[in-house]
Tab-separated table of N, CA and C in Angstrom:
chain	number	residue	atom	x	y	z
A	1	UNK	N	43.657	111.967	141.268
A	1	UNK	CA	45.020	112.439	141.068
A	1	UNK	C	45.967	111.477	141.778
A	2	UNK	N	46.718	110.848	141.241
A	2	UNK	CA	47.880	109.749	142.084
A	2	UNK	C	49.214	110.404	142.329
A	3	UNK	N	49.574	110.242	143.150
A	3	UNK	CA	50.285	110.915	144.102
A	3	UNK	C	51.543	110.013	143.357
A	4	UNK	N	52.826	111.645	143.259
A	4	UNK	CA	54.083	110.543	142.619
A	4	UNK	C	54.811	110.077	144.450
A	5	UNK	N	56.041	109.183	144.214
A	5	UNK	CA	56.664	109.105	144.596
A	5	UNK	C	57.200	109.937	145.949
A	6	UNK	N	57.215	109.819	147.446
A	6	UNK	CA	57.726	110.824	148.077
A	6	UNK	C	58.702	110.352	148.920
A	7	UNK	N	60.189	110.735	148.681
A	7	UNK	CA	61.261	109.793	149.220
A	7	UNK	C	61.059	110.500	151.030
A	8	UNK	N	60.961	109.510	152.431
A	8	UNK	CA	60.979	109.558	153.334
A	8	UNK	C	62.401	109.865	153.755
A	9	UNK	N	62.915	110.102	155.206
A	9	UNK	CA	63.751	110.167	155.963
A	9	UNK	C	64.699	108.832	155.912
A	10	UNK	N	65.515	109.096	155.874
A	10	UNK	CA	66.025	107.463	155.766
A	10	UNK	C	66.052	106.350	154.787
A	11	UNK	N	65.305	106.718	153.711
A	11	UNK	CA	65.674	106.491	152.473
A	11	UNK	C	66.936	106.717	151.918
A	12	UNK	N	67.255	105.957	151.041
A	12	UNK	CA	68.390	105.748	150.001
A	12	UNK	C	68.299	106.891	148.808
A	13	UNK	N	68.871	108.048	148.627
A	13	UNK	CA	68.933	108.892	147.652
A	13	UNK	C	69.139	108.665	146.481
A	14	UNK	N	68.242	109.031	145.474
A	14	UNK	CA	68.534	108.402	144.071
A	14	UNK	C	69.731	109.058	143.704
A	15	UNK	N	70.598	108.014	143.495
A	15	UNK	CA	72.100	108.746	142.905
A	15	UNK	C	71.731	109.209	141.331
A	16	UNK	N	72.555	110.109	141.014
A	16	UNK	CA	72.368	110.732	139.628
A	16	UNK	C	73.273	111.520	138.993
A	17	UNK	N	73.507	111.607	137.738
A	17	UNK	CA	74.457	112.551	136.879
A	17	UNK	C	74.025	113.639	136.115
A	18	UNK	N	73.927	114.080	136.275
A	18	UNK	CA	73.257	115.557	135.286
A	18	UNK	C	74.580	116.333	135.025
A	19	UNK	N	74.082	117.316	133.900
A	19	UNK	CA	74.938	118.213	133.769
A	19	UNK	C	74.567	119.698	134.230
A	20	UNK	N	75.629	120.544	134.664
A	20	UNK	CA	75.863	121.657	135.375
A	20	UNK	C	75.635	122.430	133.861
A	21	UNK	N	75.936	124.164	134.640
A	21	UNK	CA	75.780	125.343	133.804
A	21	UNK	C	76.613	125.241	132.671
A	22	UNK	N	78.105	124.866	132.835
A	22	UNK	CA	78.937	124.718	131.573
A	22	UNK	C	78.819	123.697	131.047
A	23	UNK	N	78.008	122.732	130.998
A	23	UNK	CA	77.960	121.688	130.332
A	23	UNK	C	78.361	120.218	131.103
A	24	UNK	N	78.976	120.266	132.181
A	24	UNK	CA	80.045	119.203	132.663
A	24	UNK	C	79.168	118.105	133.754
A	25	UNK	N	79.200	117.300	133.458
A	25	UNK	CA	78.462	116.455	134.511
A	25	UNK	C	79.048	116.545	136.182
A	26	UNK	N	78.011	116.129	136.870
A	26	UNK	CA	78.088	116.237	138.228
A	26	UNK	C	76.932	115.032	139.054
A	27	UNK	N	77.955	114.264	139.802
A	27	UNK	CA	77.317	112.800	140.053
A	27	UNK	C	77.119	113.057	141.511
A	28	UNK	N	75.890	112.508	142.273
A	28	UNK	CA	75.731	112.981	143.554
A	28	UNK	C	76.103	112.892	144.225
A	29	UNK	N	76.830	111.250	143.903
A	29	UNK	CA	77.856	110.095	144.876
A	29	UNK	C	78.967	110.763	144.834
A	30	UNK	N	79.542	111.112	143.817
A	30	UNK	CA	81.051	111.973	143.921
A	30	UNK	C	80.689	112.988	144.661
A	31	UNK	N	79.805	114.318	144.596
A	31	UNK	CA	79.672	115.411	145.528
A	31	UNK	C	79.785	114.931	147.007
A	32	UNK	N	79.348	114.079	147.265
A	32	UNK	CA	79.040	113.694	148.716
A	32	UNK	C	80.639	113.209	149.010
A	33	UNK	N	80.985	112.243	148.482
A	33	UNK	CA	82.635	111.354	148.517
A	33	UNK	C	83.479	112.790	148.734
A	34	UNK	N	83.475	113.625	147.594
A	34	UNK	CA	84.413	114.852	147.409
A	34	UNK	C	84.417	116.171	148.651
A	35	UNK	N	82.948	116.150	149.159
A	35	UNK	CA	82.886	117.541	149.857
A	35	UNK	C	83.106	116.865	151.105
A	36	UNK	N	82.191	115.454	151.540
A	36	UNK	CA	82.595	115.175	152.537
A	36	UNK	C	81.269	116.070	153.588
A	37	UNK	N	80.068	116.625	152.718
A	37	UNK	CA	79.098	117.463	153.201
A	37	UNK	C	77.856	117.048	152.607
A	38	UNK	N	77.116	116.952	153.820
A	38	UNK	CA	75.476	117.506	153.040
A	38	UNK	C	75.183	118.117	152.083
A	39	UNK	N	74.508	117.162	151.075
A	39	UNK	CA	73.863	118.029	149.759
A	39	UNK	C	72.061	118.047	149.709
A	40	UNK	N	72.236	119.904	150.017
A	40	UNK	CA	70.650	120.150	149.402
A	40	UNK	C	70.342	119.884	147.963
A	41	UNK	N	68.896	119.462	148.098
A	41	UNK	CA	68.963	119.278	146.654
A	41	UNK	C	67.019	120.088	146.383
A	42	UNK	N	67.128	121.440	145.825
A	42	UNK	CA	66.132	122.003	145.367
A	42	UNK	C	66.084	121.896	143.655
A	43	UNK	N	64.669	121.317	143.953
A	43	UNK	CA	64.107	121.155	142.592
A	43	UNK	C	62.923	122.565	142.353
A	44	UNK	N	63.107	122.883	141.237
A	44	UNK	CA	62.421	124.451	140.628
A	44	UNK	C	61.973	123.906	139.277
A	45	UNK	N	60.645	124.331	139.029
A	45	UNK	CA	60.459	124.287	137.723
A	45	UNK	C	61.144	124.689	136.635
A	46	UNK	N	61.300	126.195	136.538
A	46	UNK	CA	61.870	126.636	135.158
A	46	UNK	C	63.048	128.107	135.510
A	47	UNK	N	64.271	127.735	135.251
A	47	UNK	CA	65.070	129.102	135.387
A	47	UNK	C	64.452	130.568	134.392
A	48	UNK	N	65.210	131.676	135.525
A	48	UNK	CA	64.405	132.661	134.841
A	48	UNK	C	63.030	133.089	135.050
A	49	UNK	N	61.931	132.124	135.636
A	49	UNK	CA	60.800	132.836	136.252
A	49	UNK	C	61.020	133.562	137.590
A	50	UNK	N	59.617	134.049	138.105
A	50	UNK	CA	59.603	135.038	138.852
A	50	UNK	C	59.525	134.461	140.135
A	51	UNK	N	59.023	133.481	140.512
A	51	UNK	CA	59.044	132.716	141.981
A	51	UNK	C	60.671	131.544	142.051
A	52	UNK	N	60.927	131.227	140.723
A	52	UNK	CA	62.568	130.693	140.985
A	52	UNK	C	63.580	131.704	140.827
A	53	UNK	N	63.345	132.225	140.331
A	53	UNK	CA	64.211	133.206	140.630
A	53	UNK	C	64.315	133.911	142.007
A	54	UNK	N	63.288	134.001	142.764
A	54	UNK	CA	62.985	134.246	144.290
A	54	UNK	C	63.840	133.046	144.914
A	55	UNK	N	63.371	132.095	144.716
A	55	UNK	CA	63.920	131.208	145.612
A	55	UNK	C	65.735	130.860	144.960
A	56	UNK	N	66.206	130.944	144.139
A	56	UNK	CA	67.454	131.033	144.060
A	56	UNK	C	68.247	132.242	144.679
A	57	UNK	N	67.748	133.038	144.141
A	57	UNK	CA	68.598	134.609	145.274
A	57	UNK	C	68.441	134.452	146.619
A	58	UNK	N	67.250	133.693	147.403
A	58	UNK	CA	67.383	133.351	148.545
A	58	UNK	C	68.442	132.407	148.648
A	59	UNK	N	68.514	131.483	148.045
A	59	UNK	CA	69.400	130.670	148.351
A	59	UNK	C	71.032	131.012	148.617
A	60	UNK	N	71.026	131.851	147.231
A	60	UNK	CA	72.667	132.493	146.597
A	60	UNK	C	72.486	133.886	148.212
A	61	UNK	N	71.868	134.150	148.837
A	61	UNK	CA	72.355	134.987	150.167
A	61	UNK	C	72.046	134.382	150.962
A	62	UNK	N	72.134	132.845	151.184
A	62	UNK	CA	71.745	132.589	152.310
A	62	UNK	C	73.104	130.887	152.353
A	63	UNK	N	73.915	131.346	151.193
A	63	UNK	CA	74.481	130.059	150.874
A	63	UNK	C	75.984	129.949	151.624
A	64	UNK	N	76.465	131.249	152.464
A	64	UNK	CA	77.140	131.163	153.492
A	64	UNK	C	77.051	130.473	154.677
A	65	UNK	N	75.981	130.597	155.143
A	65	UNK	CA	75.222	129.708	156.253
A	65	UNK	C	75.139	128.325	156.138
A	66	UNK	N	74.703	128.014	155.419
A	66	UNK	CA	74.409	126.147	154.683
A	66	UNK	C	75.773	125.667	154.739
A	67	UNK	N	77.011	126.769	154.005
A	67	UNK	CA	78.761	126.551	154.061
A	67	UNK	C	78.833	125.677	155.234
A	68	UNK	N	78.593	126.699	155.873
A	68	UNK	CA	79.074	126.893	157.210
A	68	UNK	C	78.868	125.834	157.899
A	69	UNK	N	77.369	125.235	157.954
A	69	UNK	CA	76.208	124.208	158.493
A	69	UNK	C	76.760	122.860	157.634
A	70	UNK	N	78.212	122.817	156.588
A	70	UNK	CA	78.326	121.909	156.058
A	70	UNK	C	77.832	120.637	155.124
A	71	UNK	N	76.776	121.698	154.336
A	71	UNK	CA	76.264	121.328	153.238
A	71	UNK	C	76.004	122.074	151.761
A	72	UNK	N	76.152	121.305	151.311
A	72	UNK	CA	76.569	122.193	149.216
A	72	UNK	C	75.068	122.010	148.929
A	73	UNK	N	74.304	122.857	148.350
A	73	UNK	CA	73.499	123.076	147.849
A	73	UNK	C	73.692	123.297	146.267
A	74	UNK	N	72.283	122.531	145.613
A	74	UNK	CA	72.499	122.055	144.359
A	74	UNK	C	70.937	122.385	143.686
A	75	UNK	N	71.045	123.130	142.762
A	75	UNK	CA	69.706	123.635	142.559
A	75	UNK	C	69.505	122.426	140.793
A	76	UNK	N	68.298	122.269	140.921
A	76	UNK	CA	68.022	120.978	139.429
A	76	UNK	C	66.403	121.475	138.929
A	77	UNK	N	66.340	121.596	137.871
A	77	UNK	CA	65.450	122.101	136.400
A	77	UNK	C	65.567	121.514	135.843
A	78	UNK	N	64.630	121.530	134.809
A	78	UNK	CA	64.381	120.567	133.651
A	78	UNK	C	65.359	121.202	132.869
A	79	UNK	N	65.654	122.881	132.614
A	79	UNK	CA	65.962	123.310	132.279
A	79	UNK	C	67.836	123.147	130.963
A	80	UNK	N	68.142	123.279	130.345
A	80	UNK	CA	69.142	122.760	129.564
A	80	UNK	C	70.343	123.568	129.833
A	81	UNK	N	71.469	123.412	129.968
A	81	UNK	CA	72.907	123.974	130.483
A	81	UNK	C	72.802	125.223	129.925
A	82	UNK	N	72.822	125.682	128.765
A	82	UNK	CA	72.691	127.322	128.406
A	82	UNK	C	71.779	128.217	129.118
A	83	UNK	N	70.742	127.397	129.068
A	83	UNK	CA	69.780	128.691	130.032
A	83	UNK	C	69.999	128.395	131.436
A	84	UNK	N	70.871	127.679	132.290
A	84	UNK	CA	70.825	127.448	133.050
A	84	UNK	C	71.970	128.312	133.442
A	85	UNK	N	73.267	128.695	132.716
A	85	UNK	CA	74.137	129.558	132.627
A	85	UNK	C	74.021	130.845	132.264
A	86	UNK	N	72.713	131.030	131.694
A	86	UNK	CA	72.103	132.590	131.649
A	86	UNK	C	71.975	132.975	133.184
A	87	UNK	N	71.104	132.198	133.578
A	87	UNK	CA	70.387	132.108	134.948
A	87	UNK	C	71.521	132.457	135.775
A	88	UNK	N	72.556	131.925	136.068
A	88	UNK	CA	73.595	132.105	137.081
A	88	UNK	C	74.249	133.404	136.663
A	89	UNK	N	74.453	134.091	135.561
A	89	UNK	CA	75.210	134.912	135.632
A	89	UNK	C	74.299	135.670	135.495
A	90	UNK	N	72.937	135.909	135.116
A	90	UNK	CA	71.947	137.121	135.110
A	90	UNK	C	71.867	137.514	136.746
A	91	UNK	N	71.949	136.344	137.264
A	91	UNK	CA	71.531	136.901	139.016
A	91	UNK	C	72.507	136.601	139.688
A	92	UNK	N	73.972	136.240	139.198
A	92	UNK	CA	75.087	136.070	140.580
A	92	UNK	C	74.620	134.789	141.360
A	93	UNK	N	74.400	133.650	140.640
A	93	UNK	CA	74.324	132.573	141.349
A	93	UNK	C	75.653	131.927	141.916
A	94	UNK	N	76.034	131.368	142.641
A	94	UNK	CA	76.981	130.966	143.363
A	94	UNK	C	77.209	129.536	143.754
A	95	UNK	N	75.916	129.348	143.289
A	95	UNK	CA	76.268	127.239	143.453
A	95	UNK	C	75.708	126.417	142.575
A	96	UNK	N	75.887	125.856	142.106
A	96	UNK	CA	75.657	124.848	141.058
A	96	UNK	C	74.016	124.237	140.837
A	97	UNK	N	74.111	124.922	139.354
A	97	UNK	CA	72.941	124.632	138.595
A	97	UNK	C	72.875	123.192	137.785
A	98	UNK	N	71.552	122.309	137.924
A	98	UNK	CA	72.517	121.143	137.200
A	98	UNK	C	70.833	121.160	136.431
A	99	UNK	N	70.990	120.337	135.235
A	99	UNK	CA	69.572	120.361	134.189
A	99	UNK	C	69.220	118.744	133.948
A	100	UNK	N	67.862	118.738	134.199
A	100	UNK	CA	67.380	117.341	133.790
A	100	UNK	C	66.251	117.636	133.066
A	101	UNK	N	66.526	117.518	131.658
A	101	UNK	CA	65.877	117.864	130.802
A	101	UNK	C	64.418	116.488	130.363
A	102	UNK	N	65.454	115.443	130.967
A	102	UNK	CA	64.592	113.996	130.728
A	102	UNK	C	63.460	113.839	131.837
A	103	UNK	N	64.113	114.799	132.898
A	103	UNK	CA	63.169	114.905	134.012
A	103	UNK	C	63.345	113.370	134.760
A	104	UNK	N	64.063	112.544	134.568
A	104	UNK	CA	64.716	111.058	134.930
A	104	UNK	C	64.481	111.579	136.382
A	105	UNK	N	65.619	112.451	136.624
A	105	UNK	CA	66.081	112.509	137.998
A	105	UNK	C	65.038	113.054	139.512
A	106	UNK	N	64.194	114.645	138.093
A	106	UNK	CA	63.515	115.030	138.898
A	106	UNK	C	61.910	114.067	139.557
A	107	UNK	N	61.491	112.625	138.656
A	107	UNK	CA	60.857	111.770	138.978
A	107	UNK	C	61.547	110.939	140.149
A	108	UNK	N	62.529	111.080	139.921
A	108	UNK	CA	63.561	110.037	141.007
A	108	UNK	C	62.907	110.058	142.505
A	109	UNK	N	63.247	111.829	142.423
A	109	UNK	CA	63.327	112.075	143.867
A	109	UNK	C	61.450	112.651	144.253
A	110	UNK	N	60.522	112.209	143.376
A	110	UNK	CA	59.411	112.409	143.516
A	110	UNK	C	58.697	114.190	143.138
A	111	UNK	N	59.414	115.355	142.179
A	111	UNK	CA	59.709	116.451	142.437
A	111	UNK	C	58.930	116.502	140.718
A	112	UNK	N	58.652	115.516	140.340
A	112	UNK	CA	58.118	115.531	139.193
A	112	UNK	C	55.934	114.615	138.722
A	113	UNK	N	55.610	115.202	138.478
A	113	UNK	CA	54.171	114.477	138.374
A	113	UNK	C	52.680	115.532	138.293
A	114	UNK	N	51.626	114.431	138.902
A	114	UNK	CA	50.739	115.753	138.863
A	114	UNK	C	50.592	116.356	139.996
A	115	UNK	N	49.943	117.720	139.191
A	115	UNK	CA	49.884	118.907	140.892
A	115	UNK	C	49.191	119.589	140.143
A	116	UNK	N	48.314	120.415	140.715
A	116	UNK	CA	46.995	121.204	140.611
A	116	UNK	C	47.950	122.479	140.560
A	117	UNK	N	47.358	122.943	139.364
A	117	UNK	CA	47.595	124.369	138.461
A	117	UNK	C	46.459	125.125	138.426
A	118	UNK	N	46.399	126.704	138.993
A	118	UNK	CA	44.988	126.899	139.101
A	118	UNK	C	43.971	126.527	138.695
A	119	UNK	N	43.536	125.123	139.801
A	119	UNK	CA	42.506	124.438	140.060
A	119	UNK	C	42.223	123.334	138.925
A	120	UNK	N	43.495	122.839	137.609
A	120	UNK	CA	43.573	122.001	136.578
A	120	UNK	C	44.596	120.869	137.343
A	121	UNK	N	44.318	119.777	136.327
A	121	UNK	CA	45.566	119.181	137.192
A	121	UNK	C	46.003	118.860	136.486
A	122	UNK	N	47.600	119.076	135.726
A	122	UNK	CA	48.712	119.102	134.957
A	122	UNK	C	49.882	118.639	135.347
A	123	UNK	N	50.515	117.806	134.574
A	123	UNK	CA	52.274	117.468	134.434
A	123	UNK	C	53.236	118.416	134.884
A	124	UNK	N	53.849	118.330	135.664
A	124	UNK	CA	54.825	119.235	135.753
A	124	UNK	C	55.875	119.214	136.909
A	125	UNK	N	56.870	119.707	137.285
A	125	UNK	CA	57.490	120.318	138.579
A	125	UNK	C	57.249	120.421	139.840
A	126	UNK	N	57.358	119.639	140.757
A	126	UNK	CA	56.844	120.034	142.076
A	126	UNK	C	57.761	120.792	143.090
A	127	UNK	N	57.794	121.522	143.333
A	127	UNK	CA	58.516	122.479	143.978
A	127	UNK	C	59.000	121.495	145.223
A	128	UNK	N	60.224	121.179	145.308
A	128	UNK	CA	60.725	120.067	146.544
A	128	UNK	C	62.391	120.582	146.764
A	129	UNK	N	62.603	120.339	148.259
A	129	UNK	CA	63.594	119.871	148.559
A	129	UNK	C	64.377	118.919	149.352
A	130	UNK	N	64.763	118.036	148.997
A	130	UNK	CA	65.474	117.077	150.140
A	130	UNK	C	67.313	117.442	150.102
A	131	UNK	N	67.239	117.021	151.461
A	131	UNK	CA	68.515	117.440	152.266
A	131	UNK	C	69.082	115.733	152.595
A	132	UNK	N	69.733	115.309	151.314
A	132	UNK	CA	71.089	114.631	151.932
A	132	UNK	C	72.086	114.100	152.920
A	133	UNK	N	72.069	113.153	153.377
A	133	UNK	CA	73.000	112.788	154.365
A	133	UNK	C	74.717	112.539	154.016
A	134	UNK	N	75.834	113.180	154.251
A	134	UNK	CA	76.991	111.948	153.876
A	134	UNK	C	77.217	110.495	153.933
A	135	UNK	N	76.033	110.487	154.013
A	135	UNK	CA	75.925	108.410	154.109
A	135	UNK	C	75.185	108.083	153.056
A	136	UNK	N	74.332	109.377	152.254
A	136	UNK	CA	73.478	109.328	151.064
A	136	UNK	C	72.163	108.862	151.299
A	137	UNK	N	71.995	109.107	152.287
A	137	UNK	CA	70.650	108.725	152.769
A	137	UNK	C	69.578	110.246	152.826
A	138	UNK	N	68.399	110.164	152.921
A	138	UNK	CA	67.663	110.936	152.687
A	138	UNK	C	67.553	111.319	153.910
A	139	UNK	N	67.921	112.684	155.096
A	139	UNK	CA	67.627	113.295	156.146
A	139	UNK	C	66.153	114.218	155.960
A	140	UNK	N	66.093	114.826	155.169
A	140	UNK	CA	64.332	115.745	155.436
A	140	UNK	C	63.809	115.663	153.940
A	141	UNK	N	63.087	115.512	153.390
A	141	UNK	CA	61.883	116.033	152.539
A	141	UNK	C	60.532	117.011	152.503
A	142	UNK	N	60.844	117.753	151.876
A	142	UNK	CA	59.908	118.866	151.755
A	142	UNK	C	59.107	118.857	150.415
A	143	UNK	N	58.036	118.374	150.258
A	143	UNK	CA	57.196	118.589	148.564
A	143	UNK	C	56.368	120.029	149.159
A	144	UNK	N	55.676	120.640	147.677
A	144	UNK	CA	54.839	121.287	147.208
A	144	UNK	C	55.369	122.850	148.078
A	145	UNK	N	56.857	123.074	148.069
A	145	UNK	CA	56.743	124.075	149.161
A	145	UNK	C	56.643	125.542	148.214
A	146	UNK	N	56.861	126.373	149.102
A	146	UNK	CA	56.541	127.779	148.506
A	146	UNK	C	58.029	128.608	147.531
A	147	UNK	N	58.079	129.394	146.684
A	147	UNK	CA	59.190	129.744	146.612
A	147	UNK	C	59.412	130.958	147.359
A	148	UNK	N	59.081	131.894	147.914
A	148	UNK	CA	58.910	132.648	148.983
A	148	UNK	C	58.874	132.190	150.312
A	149	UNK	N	60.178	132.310	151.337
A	149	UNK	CA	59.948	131.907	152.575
A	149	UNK	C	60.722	131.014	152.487
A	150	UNK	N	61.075	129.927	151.651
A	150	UNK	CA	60.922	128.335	151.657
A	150	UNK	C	62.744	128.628	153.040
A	151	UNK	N	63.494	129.192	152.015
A	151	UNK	CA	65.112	128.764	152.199
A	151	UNK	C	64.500	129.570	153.807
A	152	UNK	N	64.494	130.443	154.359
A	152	UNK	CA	63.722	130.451	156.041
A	152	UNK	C	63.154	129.684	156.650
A	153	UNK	N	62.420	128.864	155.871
A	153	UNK	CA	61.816	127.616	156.825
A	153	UNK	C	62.768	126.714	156.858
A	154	UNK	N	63.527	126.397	155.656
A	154	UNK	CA	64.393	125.276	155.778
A	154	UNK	C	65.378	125.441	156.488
A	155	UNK	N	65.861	126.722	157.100
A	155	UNK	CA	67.486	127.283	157.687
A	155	UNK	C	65.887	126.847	159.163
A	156	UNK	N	65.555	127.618	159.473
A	156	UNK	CA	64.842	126.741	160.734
A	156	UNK	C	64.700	125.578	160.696
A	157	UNK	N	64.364	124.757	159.874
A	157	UNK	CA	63.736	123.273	160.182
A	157	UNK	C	65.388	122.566	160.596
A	158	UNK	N	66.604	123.062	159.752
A	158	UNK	CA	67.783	122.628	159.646
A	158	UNK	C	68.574	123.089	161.255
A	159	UNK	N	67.806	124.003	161.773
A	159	UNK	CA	68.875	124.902	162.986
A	159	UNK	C	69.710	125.822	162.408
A	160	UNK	N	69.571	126.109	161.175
A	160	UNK	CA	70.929	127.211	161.234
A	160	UNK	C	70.202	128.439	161.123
């Protein structure tokens, strides 16, 4: 099994454009220029399942804190702008859904490749998050994490 890509600490963040829930693109370099904040960046396989959907409602009640801690959190799926706008308004999402359907981006940041599916080893999604610097540099990486728990470990690993 060859191991994709795993961007380190201090790495250079793959800049990227995707489009959000309504359709509208959103570039990483502008988020960072514009907020002037840390951008999380959680990668989820598919909107609408039962473990992303866990880990987004964690996120969407836990996305005051991160405010606060001065970073925008940015959730990315393969997923395509309509269902990605189901997704936010079925569960009261609160921060920006963006879709990489080409999966370009989610290879970028290493969040894409193989990973063992009960006990097969298949194409797909790797459950990741990296946390952004305003300098665009890569501060933490997290692969293969859980969707249960995860946004708790990360508000610890982060201090908030």
């Amino acid at each position: 099994m060859s191991d994709p890509i795993r961007l380190q600490p201090g790495d250079q963040a793959p800049d990227f454009t995707l489009n959000d829930a309504d359709g509208k693109p959103v570039t990483l370099s502008q988020v960072l220029a514009e907020t002037g904040k840390r951008v999380v960046l959680y990668f989820y396989p598919a909107a609408m399942t039962p473990g992303c959907t866990t880990e987004a409602c964690d996120f969407r009640d836990n996305l005051r804190e991160f405010d606060a801690a001065g970073m925008t959190v940015l959730g990315i799926s393969p997923d395509k702008s309509d269902k990605l706008a189901e997704f936010r308004d079925k569960e009261g999402l609160t921060f920006t859904l963006l879709g990489d359907p080409g999966k370009e981006t989610l290879s970028a940041y290493g969040a894409f490749g193989e990973k063992k599916n009960y006990g097969r080893v298949v194409q797909g999604v790797i459950r990741s998050t990296v946390v952004v610097g305003t300098d665009g540099k890569v501060e933490k990486a997290f692969y293969n994490v859980k969707a249960t728990g995860h946004v708790d470990r990360l508000k610890r690993d982060l201090g908030l």
